[in-house]
Amino acid sequence: MEDSPQGNIGRGEGKGLKRIFAVMTVALAATIVIAGLALADSKTINDGNDSSTGADMKTASHGHTNSGKLKHKITTYNAYDAKHTPCLQIDAGGSIYRICQKTLTNLTSGESSTITYRHPTSKSTVYIFSKGAIGSPGKYKWQAQTFGTGCGEAPCDSVPNTGFVTHTL
């Protein structure tokens, strides 16, 4: 039997379409996995009950919101007032930032902006801000800090106690 042009339609093309569909499925799955990993990148640092002045921090964490913004949560052993709200110090691409309550300040340039600040309980603070607010780095280092009477300019407590935590974006 002789193949006619009409008889060939779909024979080889079906395999090609299946390959294209398979490649697209794999690419979509890889994209979902990569996006999920970026959003799932989170870390919590525990801290001992080790400060008798100001808010004594219990945990500090980094992660992401569902919309991809950066999220830091700090919890304490004791309740605190606005004067003793835990802050964040961030080193991002050569610029140093401090976040306290609603203000993110670039200590290198002196510029400041407003970010999302929540104090959901008397023992917790949540900071939410965009990657662009700290210069859109590929990674940054952070340390949670509390200040109070009797500590001078130095933090009363910090998490981690020494050094910084790196958050890779």
CSV table of C-alpha atoms in Angstrom, one decimal:
chain,number,residue,atom,x,y,z
A,1,MET,CA,0.0,0.0,0.0
A,2,GLU,CA,1.3,3.3,-1.0
A,3,ASP,CA,1.4,6.2,1.4
A,4,SER,CA,-0.5,9.3,0.2
A,5,PRO,CA,0.3,12.8,1.5
A,6,GLN,CA,-3.0,12.6,3.4
A,7,GLY,CA,-2.1,9.3,5.0
A,8,ASN,CA,1.1,10.7,6.5
A,9,ILE,CA,-0.6,13.5,8.4
A,10,GLY,CA,-0.3,12.9,12.1
A,11,ARG,CA,2.0,9.9,12.0
A,12,GLY,CA,5.3,11.6,12.8
A,13,GLU,CA,3.8,14.8,14.0
A,14,GLY,CA,2.1,13.1,16.9
A,15,LYS,CA,5.4,12.0,18.4
A,16,GLY,CA,6.7,15.6,18.0
A,17,LEU,CA,3.7,17.0,19.8
A,18,LYS,CA,4.1,14.5,22.6
A,19,ARG,CA,7.8,15.5,23.0
A,20,ILE,CA,6.9,19.2,23.0
A,21,PHE,CA,4.1,18.5,25.6
A,22,ALA,CA,6.6,16.5,27.8
A,23,VAL,CA,9.2,19.2,27.6
A,24,MET,CA,6.7,21.9,28.5
A,25,THR,CA,5.4,19.8,31.4
A,26,VAL,CA,8.9,19.3,32.8
A,27,ALA,CA,9.7,23.0,32.4
A,28,LEU,CA,6.5,24.0,34.2
A,29,ALA,CA,7.2,21.5,37.0
A,30,ALA,CA,10.8,22.9,37.4
A,31,THR,CA,9.5,26.4,37.5
A,32,ILE,CA,7.0,25.5,40.2
A,33,VAL,CA,9.7,23.7,42.3
A,34,ILE,CA,12.1,26.7,42.0
A,35,ALA,CA,9.4,29.2,42.9
A,36,GLY,CA,8.4,27.0,45.8
A,37,LEU,CA,11.9,26.8,47.1
A,38,ALA,CA,12.4,30.6,46.9
A,39,LEU,CA,9.2,31.1,48.9
A,40,ALA,CA,9.9,28.3,51.3
A,41,ASP,CA,13.4,29.6,52.3
A,42,SER,CA,12.9,30.2,55.9
A,43,LYS,CA,15.0,29.9,59.1
A,44,THR,CA,14.4,30.4,62.8
A,45,ILE,CA,17.2,31.1,65.3
A,46,ASN,CA,16.5,30.3,68.9
A,47,ASP,CA,17.9,32.4,71.7
A,48,GLY,CA,18.2,31.6,75.4
A,49,ASN,CA,16.6,33.6,78.2
A,50,ASP,CA,19.8,35.7,78.6
A,51,SER,CA,19.0,39.4,78.9
A,52,SER,CA,17.8,41.1,82.0
A,53,THR,CA,17.3,44.5,80.3
A,54,GLY,CA,14.8,45.4,77.6
A,55,ALA,CA,13.0,42.8,75.5
A,56,ASP,CA,14.7,39.4,75.9
A,57,MET,CA,14.4,37.7,72.5
A,58,LYS,CA,13.3,34.1,72.2
A,59,THR,CA,13.4,33.6,68.4
A,60,ALA,CA,14.1,35.5,65.3
A,61,SER,CA,13.3,34.2,61.8
A,62,HIS,CA,13.4,35.1,58.1
A,63,GLY,CA,11.1,33.9,55.3
A,64,HIS,CA,8.7,35.1,52.7
A,65,THR,CA,5.1,36.1,52.4
A,66,ASN,CA,2.8,34.5,49.8
A,67,SER,CA,3.4,37.5,47.6
A,68,GLY,CA,7.2,37.0,47.8
A,69,LYS,CA,8.0,39.9,50.1
A,70,LEU,CA,10.6,39.4,52.8
A,71,LYS,CA,9.3,38.6,56.3
A,72,HIS,CA,11.0,38.7,59.7
A,73,LYS,CA,9.4,37.6,62.9
A,74,ILE,CA,10.8,38.2,66.4
A,75,THR,CA,9.4,36.8,69.6
A,76,THR,CA,10.4,37.6,73.1
A,77,TYR,CA,10.2,35.9,76.5
A,78,ASN,CA,8.7,39.1,78.1
A,79,ALA,CA,6.1,41.6,76.9
A,80,TYR,CA,7.6,44.9,75.7
A,81,ASP,CA,6.4,48.4,74.9
A,82,ALA,CA,7.1,50.5,71.8
A,83,LYS,CA,10.3,51.8,73.4
A,84,HIS,CA,11.7,48.3,73.5
A,85,THR,CA,10.5,46.9,70.1
A,86,PRO,CA,13.0,44.6,68.6
A,87,CYS,CA,14.8,46.0,65.5
A,88,LEU,CA,16.7,44.4,62.6
A,89,GLN,CA,20.1,45.3,61.4
A,90,ILE,CA,20.7,44.3,57.7
A,91,ASP,CA,23.9,44.2,55.7
A,92,ALA,CA,22.8,44.1,52.0
A,93,GLY,CA,25.4,44.6,49.3
A,94,GLY,CA,27.6,47.0,51.2
A,95,SER,CA,24.7,49.1,52.6
A,96,ILE,CA,23.7,48.8,56.2
A,97,TYR,CA,20.0,49.1,57.1
A,98,ARG,CA,18.1,49.3,60.4
A,99,ILE,CA,14.5,48.5,60.7
A,100,CYS,CA,12.6,49.6,63.8
A,101,GLN,CA,8.9,49.7,63.9
A,102,LYS,CA,7.6,51.2,60.6
A,103,THR,CA,10.9,52.7,59.5
A,104,LEU,CA,13.6,51.1,57.4
A,105,THR,CA,16.7,53.4,57.4
A,106,ASN,CA,19.7,53.0,55.1
A,107,LEU,CA,22.4,53.9,57.6
A,108,THR,CA,24.9,54.2,54.7
A,109,SER,CA,23.0,56.9,52.8
A,110,GLY,CA,20.6,58.2,55.5
A,111,GLU,CA,17.5,57.6,53.4
A,112,SER,CA,14.5,56.0,55.0
A,113,SER,CA,11.2,54.5,54.0
A,114,THR,CA,8.1,53.0,55.6
A,115,ILE,CA,7.6,49.3,55.7
A,116,THR,CA,4.9,47.0,57.1
A,117,TYR,CA,5.2,46.5,60.9
A,118,ARG,CA,2.9,44.4,63.0
A,119,HIS,CA,2.9,43.8,66.7
A,120,PRO,CA,0.4,40.9,66.8
A,121,THR,CA,1.0,40.0,70.5
A,122,SER,CA,2.7,41.7,73.4
A,123,LYS,CA,5.7,39.4,72.8
A,124,SER,CA,6.1,39.5,69.0
A,125,THR,CA,7.0,41.8,66.1
A,126,VAL,CA,6.7,41.1,62.4
A,127,TYR,CA,8.5,43.1,59.7
A,128,ILE,CA,7.5,42.8,56.0
A,129,PHE,CA,9.2,44.6,53.2
A,130,SER,CA,10.2,44.2,49.5
A,131,LYS,CA,13.6,43.0,48.3
A,132,GLY,CA,13.8,46.4,46.5
A,133,ALA,CA,13.7,48.2,49.9
A,134,ILE,CA,17.2,46.9,50.6
A,135,GLY,CA,18.6,47.2,47.1
A,136,SER,CA,17.4,43.9,45.6
A,137,PRO,CA,20.5,41.8,46.7
A,138,GLY,CA,20.9,38.1,45.9
A,139,LYS,CA,21.4,37.6,49.6
A,140,TYR,CA,21.7,39.7,52.8
A,141,LYS,CA,22.8,39.2,56.4
A,142,TRP,CA,20.7,40.2,59.4
A,143,GLN,CA,20.7,40.3,63.1
A,144,ALA,CA,17.7,41.1,65.4
A,145,GLN,CA,18.5,43.5,68.2
A,146,THR,CA,16.8,45.1,71.2
A,147,PHE,CA,17.7,48.3,72.9
A,148,GLY,CA,16.8,49.7,76.3
A,149,THR,CA,17.8,51.6,79.4
A,150,GLY,CA,21.1,50.5,80.8
A,151,CYS,CA,22.6,49.2,77.5
A,152,GLY,CA,23.8,52.5,76.1
A,153,GLU,CA,24.3,52.4,72.3
A,154,ALA,CA,24.9,48.7,72.3
A,155,PRO,CA,22.0,46.2,71.9
A,156,CYS,CA,20.7,44.7,75.1
A,157,ASP,CA,20.1,41.4,73.3
A,158,SER,CA,20.8,40.2,69.8
A,159,VAL,CA,19.9,37.1,67.8
A,160,PRO,CA,22.1,35.5,66.9
A,161,ASN,CA,24.2,36.5,69.9
A,162,THR,CA,27.3,37.0,67.6
A,163,GLY,CA,27.5,37.5,63.9
A,164,PHE,CA,24.7,37.6,61.3
A,165,VAL,CA,22.3,35.1,59.7
A,166,THR,CA,22.5,35.0,55.9
A,167,HIS,CA,19.3,34.9,53.9
A,168,THR,CA,19.9,33.8,50.3
A,169,LEU,CA,17.2,35.0,47.9
